[in-house]
Amino acid sequence: MCLAIPARVVEIQDNIAKVDFGEGVLREVNVALVEAKVDEYVLVHAGYAIQVVDREDAAETLRLWNELLSMEESNT
Amino acid sequence: MISLKELAAFRNPSLAKQVTERLQGLAPSYTVKFCHICGTHEWTVTHFGLRSLLPETVEIIAGPGCPVCVLPAAEIDEAVKLALEGVTIATFGDVLRVPGSNLSLAKAKAEGGDIRVVYGVSDAVRLAKAEPEKEFVFFAIGFETTSPTTANEVLNEPPENLSFLISHRLIPPAMELLLGIGDLHIDGFIAPGHVSTIIGLKPYEVFPSAYYMPVVVAGFEPLDLLFGLNALLRQIKDGVAKLENEYSRVVKQEGNTKALNLLRRVFNIVDGRWRGLGRLPLSAFALKKEFEEWDAREKHGVRIEKGRDIMPGCQCHLVMIGKIKPSECSLFNVSCTPESPKGPCMVSSEGTCRIWAKHNVGH
Ligand code: SF4
């Protein structure tokens, strides 16, 4: 039920966006809960986009993870 | 824009191997128990066999994070009663086979009830508009992830032949309940990522500050969980209790403010019953008085207070709080199977019993 899947916004008209889950088929989702732009990734749950995936934070998380692994290697 | 390739980096197997090795070095000599509160987390943990990768002293248990499982029988009974009275019920597929006190919605359907499975609330609105001669009720279940979608449709002038049977629940009160169970001994929480995209971090602050309980908000890739565990073990090793967010790519401090405003506008927070767990204070959403014409309980005069939550022999209420494993229930995979489920934890795709049975775990 709380499953949410990222999809790319292809087109937005009012509160309805056409999104691509990577299957090549476009599906309609409601974007009333987010401020999404075309080409951004949104997290889709039960027909609604519930959040925009933040690219910079995603990159930052991966950077931190890598850093953490190399850092703890030397001091634990 | 983030690309699919960048998202795939969150599945990097070599990183997973490295972090698993880190966990071995961080684990204490005594057993620690971390609790998640999300069916999708249980799916990731079980599907990727994460429990077998963990140090021997680290245990992951599943809390009441399956919205269908926690639904009290009385609220199923309300939907069943409406269906048998000729109202068309639209709801999520997972709800159909969940036992009520006497009938499930699937059985009500077999007895002639009109039950439609929908993917989300917007589908229910569409159906009601397409068949204006029929009376529709959307049976609205789910946690804070799902509740804003219902709130949005309630505010959007729903058709006159549609009303809402609201059974939404809130996660943080369930986490507090777990801490009150004296012999459960939880050492940290893995907070549900998608609930958190909506509610943000603030509702969890009480756990480290008042209960000295480490909390990490985690996503749903194996790496998200492994790094989440790394953070919890690190806190334990350092003797601190903090709230950390490992899922910052979608979880913001303030949450989803648009969604939170909708929730505030449409719902009051009231006491709610949870299957087998009793009444939890301020744990459920209810429509505000100004929306009562769309409240199915008001419109159709249906309000059932008491139901039979626990089927004979079923231990789902103990599985749901992580007190026992599904395999400790004597009916597990014997007379209770995914094909012929006895309790809600075997019905729902997010129920711990079903996830274990589907993955052949716990034999
Ligand atoms: S295995 Fe079936 S009967 Fe046992 S606790 Fe799970 S749902 Fe209930």
GROMACS .gro file of C-alpha atoms and ligand atoms in nm:
model
  447
    1MET     CA    1   0.000   0.000   0.000
    2CYS     CA    2   0.281   0.242   0.074
    3LEU     CA    3   0.463   0.119  -0.231
    4ALA     CA    4   0.572   0.413  -0.444
    5ILE     CA    5   0.761   0.393  -0.771
    6PRO     CA    6   0.967   0.660  -0.948
    7ALA     CA    7   0.847   0.774  -1.289
    8ARG     CA    8   0.961   1.046  -1.529
    9VAL     CA    9   0.720   1.331  -1.599
   10VAL     CA   10   0.667   1.361  -1.973
   11GLU     CA   11   0.383   1.610  -1.994
   12ILE     CA   12   0.177   1.814  -1.748
   13GLN     CA   13  -0.167   1.960  -1.797
   14ASP     CA   14  -0.321   2.125  -1.489
   15ASN     CA   15  -0.306   1.861  -1.217
   16ILE     CA   16  -0.266   1.561  -1.445
   17ALA     CA   17   0.070   1.447  -1.574
   18LYS     CA   18   0.167   1.179  -1.820
   19VAL     CA   19   0.455   0.981  -1.672
   20ASP     CA   20   0.684   0.702  -1.785
   21PHE     CA   21   0.772   0.424  -1.539
   22GLY     CA   22   1.043   0.309  -1.777
   23GLU     CA   23   0.809   0.075  -1.962
   24GLY     CA   24   0.767   0.310  -2.258
   25VAL     CA   25   0.392   0.327  -2.187
   26LEU     CA   26   0.269   0.663  -2.063
   27ARG     CA   27   0.036   0.663  -1.765
   28GLU     CA   28  -0.167   0.943  -1.611
   29VAL     CA   29  -0.104   1.047  -1.254
   30ASN     CA   30  -0.235   1.331  -1.042
   31VAL     CA   31   0.035   1.587  -0.953
   32ALA     CA   32  -0.177   1.809  -0.725
   33LEU     CA   33   0.042   1.715  -0.423
   34VAL     CA   34   0.377   1.819  -0.576
   35GLU     CA   35   0.549   2.094  -0.774
   36ALA     CA   36   0.678   1.877  -1.055
   37LYS     CA   37   0.830   1.983  -1.385
   38VAL     CA   38   0.863   1.796  -1.712
   39ASP     CA   39   1.163   1.558  -1.712
   40GLU     CA   40   1.178   1.538  -1.332
   41TYR     CA   41   1.127   1.206  -1.156
   42VAL     CA   42   0.833   1.178  -0.918
   43LEU     CA   43   0.746   0.906  -0.671
   44VAL     CA   44   0.403   0.766  -0.762
   45HIS     CA   45   0.168   0.607  -0.511
   46ALA     CA   46  -0.197   0.505  -0.577
   47GLY     CA   47  -0.225   0.725  -0.885
   48TYR     CA   48  -0.069   1.034  -0.723
   49ALA     CA   49   0.279   1.179  -0.736
   50ILE     CA   50   0.370   1.219  -0.368
   51GLN     CA   51   0.719   1.370  -0.398
   52VAL     CA   52   0.975   1.487  -0.653
   53VAL     CA   53   1.299   1.287  -0.647
   54ASP     CA   54   1.577   1.532  -0.565
   55ARG     CA   55   1.871   1.471  -0.793
   56GLU     CA   56   2.125   1.659  -0.586
   57ASP     CA   57   2.024   1.480  -0.267
   58ALA     CA   58   2.043   1.147  -0.447
   59ALA     CA   59   2.397   1.221  -0.562
   60GLU     CA   60   2.487   1.349  -0.216
   61THR     CA   61   2.359   1.029  -0.049
   62LEU     CA   62   2.569   0.813  -0.282
   63ARG     CA   63   2.872   1.033  -0.220
   64LEU     CA   64   2.823   1.010   0.158
   65TRP     CA   65   2.782   0.634   0.143
   66ASN     CA   66   3.103   0.593  -0.052
   67GLU     CA   67   3.283   0.831   0.179
   68LEU     CA   68   3.154   0.652   0.486
   69LEU     CA   69   3.283   0.318   0.359
   70SER     CA   70   3.630   0.449   0.287
   71MET     CA   71   3.643   0.651   0.609
   72GLU     CA   72   3.530   0.382   0.850
   73GLU     CA   73   3.772   0.146   0.681
   74SER     CA   74   4.058   0.341   0.833
   75ASN     CA   75   3.927   0.427   1.181
   76THR     CA   76   3.727   0.135   1.319
   77MET     CA   77   1.677   1.574  -1.390
   78ILE     CA   78   1.779   1.246  -1.233
   79SER     CA   79   1.813   0.954  -1.474
   80LEU     CA   80   1.714   0.591  -1.431
   81LYS     CA   81   2.083   0.508  -1.443
   82GLU     CA   82   2.146   0.733  -1.143
   83LEU     CA   83   1.860   0.567  -0.955
   84ALA     CA   84   2.013   0.228  -1.039
   85ALA     CA   85   2.326   0.331  -0.847
   86PHE     CA   86   2.118   0.269  -0.533
   87ARG     CA   87   2.133  -0.102  -0.616
   88ASN     CA   88   2.509  -0.127  -0.659
   89PRO     CA   89   2.596  -0.481  -0.539
   90SER     CA   90   2.961  -0.409  -0.459
   91LEU     CA   91   2.857  -0.126  -0.227
   92ALA     CA   92   2.612  -0.365  -0.062
   93LYS     CA   93   2.890  -0.614   0.000
   94GLN     CA   94   3.113  -0.349   0.154
   95VAL     CA   95   2.848  -0.211   0.385
   96THR     CA   96   2.753  -0.563   0.499
   97GLU     CA   97   3.114  -0.613   0.601
   98ARG     CA   98   3.105  -0.282   0.791
   99LEU     CA   99   2.799  -0.403   0.982
  100GLN     CA  100   2.991  -0.707   1.106
  101GLY     CA  101   3.252  -0.478   1.257
  102LEU     CA  102   2.996  -0.245   1.417
  103ALA     CA  103   2.761  -0.503   1.570
  104PRO     CA  104   2.769  -0.529   1.950
  105SER     CA  105   2.831  -0.857   2.130
  106TYR     CA  106   2.476  -0.853   2.274
  107THR     CA  107   2.162  -0.882   2.059
  108VAL     CA  108   2.000  -0.566   1.926
  109LYS     CA  109   1.655  -0.552   1.770
  110PHE     CA  110   1.555  -0.296   1.509
  111CYS     CA  111   1.192  -0.251   1.412
  112HIS     CA  112   1.056  -0.126   1.081
  113ILE     CA  113   0.695  -0.021   1.041
  114CYS     CA  114   0.632  -0.077   0.673
  115GLY     CA  115   0.519  -0.378   0.469
  116THR     CA  116   0.739  -0.264   0.182
  117HIS     CA  117   1.045  -0.268   0.410
  118GLU     CA  118   0.956  -0.624   0.510
  119TRP     CA  119   0.934  -0.712   0.143
  120THR     CA  120   1.282  -0.568   0.072
  121VAL     CA  121   1.433  -0.739   0.379
  122THR     CA  122   1.283  -1.076   0.289
  123HIS     CA  123   1.311  -1.060  -0.089
  124PHE     CA  124   1.680  -0.973  -0.082
  125GLY     CA  125   1.750  -1.209   0.209
  126LEU     CA  126   1.897  -0.926   0.415
  127ARG     CA  127   1.844  -1.106   0.747
  128SER     CA  128   2.092  -1.373   0.640
  129LEU     CA  129   2.354  -1.107   0.564
  130LEU     CA  130   2.334  -0.943   0.905
  131PRO     CA  131   2.565  -1.003   1.198
  132GLU     CA  132   2.430  -1.271   1.433
  133THR     CA  133   2.351  -1.017   1.703
  134VAL     CA  134   2.139  -0.791   1.479
  135GLU     CA  135   1.771  -0.868   1.439
  136ILE     CA  136   1.512  -0.692   1.221
  137ILE     CA  137   1.151  -0.721   1.329
  138ALA     CA  138   0.836  -0.604   1.151
  139GLY     CA  139   0.599  -0.365   1.329
  140PRO     CA  140   0.238  -0.277   1.240
  141GLY     CA  141   0.318  -0.138   0.896
  142CYS     CA  142   0.061  -0.320   0.687
  143PRO     CA  143  -0.244  -0.092   0.656
  144VAL     CA  144  -0.478  -0.375   0.559
  145CYS     CA  145  -0.363  -0.592   0.851
  146VAL     CA  146  -0.429  -0.324   1.112
  147LEU     CA  147  -0.779  -0.251   0.985
  148PRO     CA  148  -1.019  -0.361   1.259
  149ALA     CA  149  -1.286  -0.615   1.165
  150ALA     CA  150  -1.559  -0.364   1.259
  151GLU     CA  151  -1.458  -0.135   0.974
  152ILE     CA  152  -1.460  -0.424   0.725
  153ASP     CA  153  -1.805  -0.506   0.864
  154GLU     CA  154  -1.919  -0.151   0.781
  155ALA     CA  155  -1.808  -0.192   0.419
  156VAL     CA  156  -1.966  -0.539   0.400
  157LYS     CA  157  -2.295  -0.406   0.540
  158LEU     CA  158  -2.301  -0.127   0.281
  159ALA     CA  159  -2.223  -0.373   0.001
  160LEU     CA  160  -2.505  -0.605   0.108
  161GLU     CA  161  -2.741  -0.307   0.119
  162GLY     CA  162  -2.672  -0.243  -0.249
  163VAL     CA  163  -2.402   0.026  -0.231
  164THR     CA  164  -2.110  -0.022  -0.470
  165ILE     CA  165  -1.780  -0.040  -0.279
  166ALA     CA  166  -1.461   0.073  -0.450
  167THR     CA  167  -1.137  -0.013  -0.273
  168PHE     CA  168  -0.783  -0.149  -0.303
  169GLY     CA  169  -0.747  -0.513  -0.408
  170ASP     CA  170  -0.565  -0.611  -0.090
  171VAL     CA  171  -0.872  -0.538   0.122
  172LEU     CA  172  -1.108  -0.786  -0.043
  173ARG     CA  173  -1.008  -1.106   0.132
  174VAL     CA  174  -0.940  -0.954   0.474
  175PRO     CA  175  -1.175  -1.124   0.719
  176GLY     CA  176  -1.448  -0.918   0.882
  177SER     CA  177  -1.634  -1.049   1.186
  178ASN     CA  178  -1.845  -1.272   0.962
  179LEU     CA  179  -1.780  -1.191   0.598
  180SER     CA  180  -1.496  -1.048   0.395
  181LEU     CA  181  -1.572  -0.813   0.105
  182ALA     CA  182  -1.485  -1.100  -0.132
  183LYS     CA  183  -1.758  -1.312   0.031
  184ALA     CA  184  -1.998  -1.017   0.017
  185LYS     CA  185  -1.923  -1.003  -0.353
  186ALA     CA  186  -2.002  -1.371  -0.391
  187GLU     CA  187  -2.333  -1.298  -0.221
  188GLY     CA  188  -2.415  -1.040  -0.485
  189GLY     CA  189  -2.242  -0.727  -0.348
  190ASP     CA  190  -2.096  -0.492  -0.608
  191ILE     CA  191  -1.727  -0.452  -0.517
  192ARG     CA  192  -1.483  -0.280  -0.752
  193VAL     CA  193  -1.107  -0.297  -0.719
  194VAL     CA  194  -0.935   0.034  -0.787
  195TYR     CA  195  -0.574   0.145  -0.804
  196GLY     CA  196  -0.645   0.473  -0.626
  197VAL     CA  197  -0.916   0.710  -0.513
  198SER     CA  198  -0.927   0.891  -0.849
  199ASP     CA  199  -1.052   0.568  -1.008
  200ALA     CA  200  -1.339   0.561  -0.759
  201VAL     CA  201  -1.433   0.917  -0.856
  202ARG     CA  202  -1.421   0.822  -1.223
  203LEU     CA  203  -1.642   0.516  -1.169
  204ALA     CA  204  -1.898   0.716  -0.971
  205LYS     CA  205  -1.914   0.980  -1.243
  206ALA     CA  206  -1.955   0.717  -1.514
  207GLU     CA  207  -2.245   0.546  -1.333
  208PRO     CA  208  -2.445   0.830  -1.176
  209GLU     CA  209  -2.746   0.604  -1.110
  210LYS     CA  210  -2.542   0.396  -0.864
  211GLU     CA  211  -2.441   0.488  -0.510
  212PHE     CA  212  -2.063   0.449  -0.454
  213VAL     CA  213  -1.849   0.432  -0.140
  214PHE     CA  214  -1.472   0.455  -0.154
  215PHE     CA  215  -1.331   0.245   0.132
  216ALA     CA  216  -1.028   0.460   0.212
  217ILE     CA  217  -0.751   0.271   0.386
  218GLY     CA  218  -0.378   0.340   0.418
  219PHE     CA  219  -0.137   0.546   0.623
  220GLU     CA  220  -0.017   0.904   0.573
  221THR     CA  221   0.116   0.813   0.227
  222THR     CA  222  -0.234   0.743   0.099
  223SER     CA  223  -0.448   0.977   0.313
  224PRO     CA  224  -0.359   1.297   0.118
  225THR     CA  225  -0.488   1.140  -0.206
  226THR     CA  226  -0.827   1.089  -0.039
  227ALA     CA  227  -0.815   1.441   0.107
  228ASN     CA  228  -0.749   1.588  -0.236
  229GLU     CA  229  -1.054   1.419  -0.390
  230VAL     CA  230  -1.278   1.515  -0.097
  231LEU     CA  231  -1.185   1.880  -0.157
  232ASN     CA  232  -1.238   1.849  -0.532
  233GLU     CA  233  -1.618   1.841  -0.524
  234PRO     CA  234  -1.673   1.467  -0.551
  235PRO     CA  235  -1.987   1.352  -0.737
  236GLU     CA  236  -2.305   1.336  -0.528
  237ASN     CA  237  -2.331   0.958  -0.558
  238LEU     CA  238  -1.990   0.905  -0.393
  239SER     CA  239  -1.899   0.906  -0.025
  240PHE     CA  240  -1.592   0.797   0.170
  241LEU     CA  241  -1.557   0.531   0.437
  242ILE     CA  242  -1.243   0.665   0.600
  243SER     CA  243  -1.016   0.407   0.766
  244HIS     CA  244  -0.685   0.591   0.737
  245ARG     CA  245  -0.434   0.551   1.019
  246LEU     CA  246  -0.122   0.734   1.140
  247ILE     CA  247   0.212   0.564   1.191
  248PRO     CA  248   0.385   0.753   1.477
  249PRO     CA  249   0.121   0.656   1.740
  250ALA     CA  250   0.177   0.289   1.649
  251MET     CA  251   0.551   0.337   1.705
  252GLU     CA  252   0.480   0.481   2.049
  253LEU     CA  253   0.257   0.184   2.127
  254LEU     CA  254   0.546  -0.053   2.053
  255LEU     CA  255   0.766   0.128   2.302
  256GLY     CA  256   0.501   0.076   2.567
  257ILE     CA  257   0.516  -0.303   2.528
  258GLY     CA  258   0.757  -0.377   2.809
  259ASP     CA  259   0.901  -0.706   2.692
  260LEU     CA  260   0.951  -0.619   2.327
  261HIS     CA  261   1.285  -0.441   2.382
  262ILE     CA  262   1.335  -0.247   2.061
  263ASP     CA  263   1.678  -0.086   2.017
  264GLY     CA  264   1.598   0.137   1.720
  265PHE     CA  265   1.341   0.225   1.456
  266ILE     CA  266   1.369   0.208   1.080
  267ALA     CA  267   1.105   0.470   0.995
  268PRO     CA  268   0.889   0.416   0.686
  269GLY     CA  269   1.027   0.610   0.390
  270HIS     CA  270   0.709   0.683   0.201
  271VAL     CA  271   0.502   0.783   0.502
  272SER     CA  272   0.795   1.014   0.579
  273THR     CA  273   0.784   1.182   0.235
  274ILE     CA  274   0.451   1.321   0.356
  275ILE     CA  275   0.500   1.377   0.731
  276GLY     CA  276   0.867   1.479   0.723
  277LEU     CA  277   1.103   1.429   1.015
  278LYS     CA  278   0.941   1.623   1.297
  279PRO     CA  279   0.693   1.354   1.413
  280TYR     CA  280   0.988   1.122   1.488
  281GLU     CA  281   1.184   1.369   1.701
  282VAL     CA  282   1.010   1.249   2.014
  283PHE     CA  283   1.172   0.904   1.987
  284PRO     CA  284   1.536   1.004   2.036
  285SER     CA  285   1.453   1.296   2.265
  286ALA     CA  286   1.196   1.140   2.500
  287TYR     CA  287   1.266   0.766   2.463
  288TYR     CA  288   1.636   0.773   2.382
  289MET     CA  289   1.553   0.559   2.079
  290PRO     CA  290   1.768   0.579   1.761
  291VAL     CA  291   1.562   0.639   1.445
  292VAL     CA  292   1.667   0.626   1.083
  293VAL     CA  293   1.436   0.708   0.793
  294ALA     CA  294   1.520   0.463   0.516
  295GLY     CA  295   1.423   0.399   0.155
  296PHE     CA  296   1.339   0.070  -0.009
  297GLU     CA  297   1.647  -0.044  -0.195
  298PRO     CA  298   1.861  -0.301  -0.014
  299LEU     CA  299   2.135  -0.037   0.012
  300ASP     CA  300   1.896   0.207   0.179
  301LEU     CA  301   1.823  -0.047   0.449
  302LEU     CA  302   2.183  -0.161   0.489
  303PHE     CA  303   2.307   0.196   0.529
  304GLY     CA  304   2.014   0.261   0.761
  305LEU     CA  305   2.127  -0.030   0.979
  306ASN     CA  306   2.482   0.101   0.962
  307ALA     CA  307   2.360   0.433   1.101
  308LEU     CA  308   2.164   0.264   1.383
  309LEU     CA  309   2.457   0.040   1.481
  310ARG     CA  310   2.690   0.340   1.472
  311GLN     CA  311   2.460   0.527   1.712
  312ILE     CA  312   2.451   0.231   1.947
  313LYS     CA  313   2.826   0.194   1.938
  314ASP     CA  314   2.867   0.568   2.010
  315GLY     CA  315   2.604   0.554   2.285
  316VAL     CA  316   2.384   0.821   2.127
  317ALA     CA  317   2.023   0.840   2.007
  318LYS     CA  318   1.955   1.055   1.703
  319LEU     CA  319   1.712   1.095   1.418
  320GLU     CA  320   1.887   1.038   1.085
  321ASN     CA  321   1.751   1.060   0.733
  322GLU     CA  322   1.904   0.814   0.485
  323TYR     CA  323   1.628   0.882   0.231
  324SER     CA  324   1.689   1.252   0.169
  325ARG     CA  325   1.631   1.214  -0.204
  326VAL     CA  326   1.257   1.216  -0.132
  327VAL     CA  327   1.218   1.281   0.243
  328LYS     CA  328   1.252   1.646   0.343
  329GLN     CA  329   1.263   1.787   0.695
  330GLU     CA  330   0.926   1.957   0.646
  331GLY     CA  331   0.768   1.666   0.452
  332ASN     CA  332   0.525   1.739   0.173
  333THR     CA  333   0.368   2.067   0.285
  334LYS     CA  334   0.100   2.064   0.015
  335ALA     CA  335  -0.013   1.720   0.128
  336LEU     CA  336   0.006   1.812   0.498
  337ASN     CA  337  -0.209   2.120   0.437
  338LEU     CA  338  -0.469   1.905   0.262
  339LEU     CA  339  -0.471   1.661   0.554
  340ARG     CA  340  -0.518   1.947   0.800
  341ARG     CA  341  -0.794   2.099   0.590
  342VAL     CA  342  -0.998   1.782   0.549
  343PHE     CA  343  -0.939   1.560   0.853
  344ASN     CA  344  -0.947   1.569   1.230
  345ILE     CA  345  -0.711   1.337   1.412
  346VAL     CA  346  -0.907   1.107   1.640
  347ASP     CA  347  -0.858   0.789   1.841
  348GLY     CA  348  -0.858   0.480   1.624
  349ARG     CA  349  -0.888   0.107   1.669
  350TRP     CA  350  -0.618  -0.120   1.529
  351ARG     CA  351  -0.683  -0.488   1.473
  352GLY     CA  352  -0.574  -0.681   1.776
  353LEU     CA  353  -0.399  -0.378   1.927
  354GLY     CA  354  -0.700  -0.195   2.063
  355ARG     CA  355  -0.767   0.175   2.066
  356LEU     CA  356  -0.469   0.402   2.006
  357PRO     CA  357  -0.504   0.769   2.098
  358LEU     CA  358  -0.490   1.016   1.809
  359SER     CA  359  -0.405   0.751   1.553
  360ALA     CA  360  -0.677   0.785   1.288
  361PHE     CA  361  -0.812   1.042   1.044
  362ALA     CA  362  -1.182   1.133   1.039
  363LEU     CA  363  -1.358   1.373   0.801
  364LYS     CA  364  -1.429   1.715   0.948
  365LYS     CA  365  -1.791   1.804   1.011
  366GLU     CA  366  -1.805   2.035   0.710
  367PHE     CA  367  -1.747   1.735   0.481
  368GLU     CA  368  -2.006   1.511   0.645
  369GLU     CA  369  -2.217   1.489   0.330
  370TRP     CA  370  -1.928   1.285   0.187
  371ASP     CA  371  -1.881   1.080   0.502
  372ALA     CA  372  -2.021   0.734   0.426
  373ARG     CA  373  -2.081   0.670   0.798
  374GLU     CA  374  -2.308   0.977   0.818
  375LYS     CA  375  -2.466   0.947   0.475
  376HIS     CA  376  -2.557   0.580   0.508
  377GLY     CA  377  -2.591   0.564   0.884
  378VAL     CA  378  -2.338   0.285   0.923
  379ARG     CA  379  -2.119   0.278   1.231
  380ILE     CA  380  -2.009  -0.052   1.378
  381GLU     CA  381  -1.809  -0.027   1.699
  382LYS     CA  382  -1.723  -0.386   1.783
  383GLY     CA  383  -1.597  -0.669   1.569
  384ARG     CA  384  -1.421  -1.001   1.596
  385ASP     CA  385  -1.062  -0.909   1.521
  386ILE     CA  386  -0.882  -1.233   1.593
  387MET     CA  387  -0.969  -1.553   1.413
  388PRO     CA  388  -0.934  -1.873   1.619
  389GLY     CA  389  -0.570  -1.980   1.627
  390CYS     CA  390  -0.444  -1.677   1.434
  391GLN     CA  391  -0.155  -1.489   1.596
  392CYS     CA  392  -0.155  -1.200   1.352
  393HIS     CA  393  -0.186  -0.946   1.634
  394LEU     CA  394   0.145  -1.076   1.774
  395VAL     CA  395   0.310  -1.098   1.432
  396MET     CA  396   0.207  -0.737   1.369
  397ILE     CA  397   0.400  -0.603   1.665
  398GLY     CA  398   0.704  -0.819   1.595
  399LYS     CA  399   0.645  -1.023   1.910
  400ILE     CA  400   0.652  -1.351   1.721
  401LYS     CA  401   0.770  -1.455   1.376
  402PRO     CA  402   0.511  -1.593   1.133
  403SER     CA  403   0.681  -1.933   1.164
  404GLU     CA  404   0.599  -1.934   1.536
  405CYS     CA  405   0.228  -1.949   1.452
  406SER     CA  406   0.127  -2.315   1.435
  407LEU     CA  407  -0.106  -2.248   1.141
  408PHE     CA  408   0.168  -2.087   0.926
  409ASN     CA  409   0.194  -2.274   0.595
  410VAL     CA  410  -0.020  -2.551   0.743
  411SER     CA  411  -0.381  -2.440   0.739
  412CYS     CA  412  -0.295  -2.076   0.666
  413THR     CA  413  -0.139  -2.021   0.324
  414PRO     CA  414  -0.142  -1.742   0.063
  415GLU     CA  415  -0.403  -1.943  -0.129
  416SER     CA  416  -0.621  -1.998   0.176
  417PRO     CA  417  -0.535  -1.727   0.432
  418LYS     CA  418  -0.673  -1.734   0.786
  419GLY     CA  419  -0.565  -1.392   0.908
  420PRO     CA  420  -0.500  -1.051   0.755
  421CYS     CA  421  -0.120  -1.094   0.780
  422MET     CA  422  -0.150  -1.376   0.524
  423VAL     CA  423  -0.403  -1.190   0.306
  424SER     CA  424  -0.225  -0.868   0.231
  425SER     CA  425   0.076  -0.850   0.002
  426GLU     CA  426   0.228  -0.636   0.280
  427GLY     CA  427   0.148  -0.879   0.559
  428THR     CA  428   0.454  -1.039   0.717
  429CYS     CA  429   0.305  -1.391   0.703
  430ARG     CA  430   0.232  -1.362   0.332
  431ILE     CA  431   0.573  -1.214   0.248
  432TRP     CA  432   0.746  -1.497   0.437
  433ALA     CA  433   0.526  -1.766   0.283
  434LYS     CA  434   0.574  -1.631  -0.070
  435HIS     CA  435   0.953  -1.634  -0.021
  436ASN     CA  436   0.961  -1.978   0.143
  437VAL     CA  437   1.106  -1.832   0.461
  438GLY     CA  438   1.048  -1.973   0.807
  439HIS     CA  439   0.992  -2.341   0.733
  440SF4     S1  440   0.019  -1.758   0.968
  440SF4    FE1  441  -0.198  -1.711   0.931
  440SF4     S2  442  -0.302  -1.774   1.116
  440SF4    FE2  443  -0.085  -1.754   1.166
  440SF4     S3  444  -0.059  -1.544   1.237
  440SF4    FE3  445  -0.017  -1.543   1.019
  440SF4     S4  446  -0.214  -1.488   0.929
  440SF4    FE4  447  -0.259  -1.556   1.138
   0.00000   0.00000   0.00000
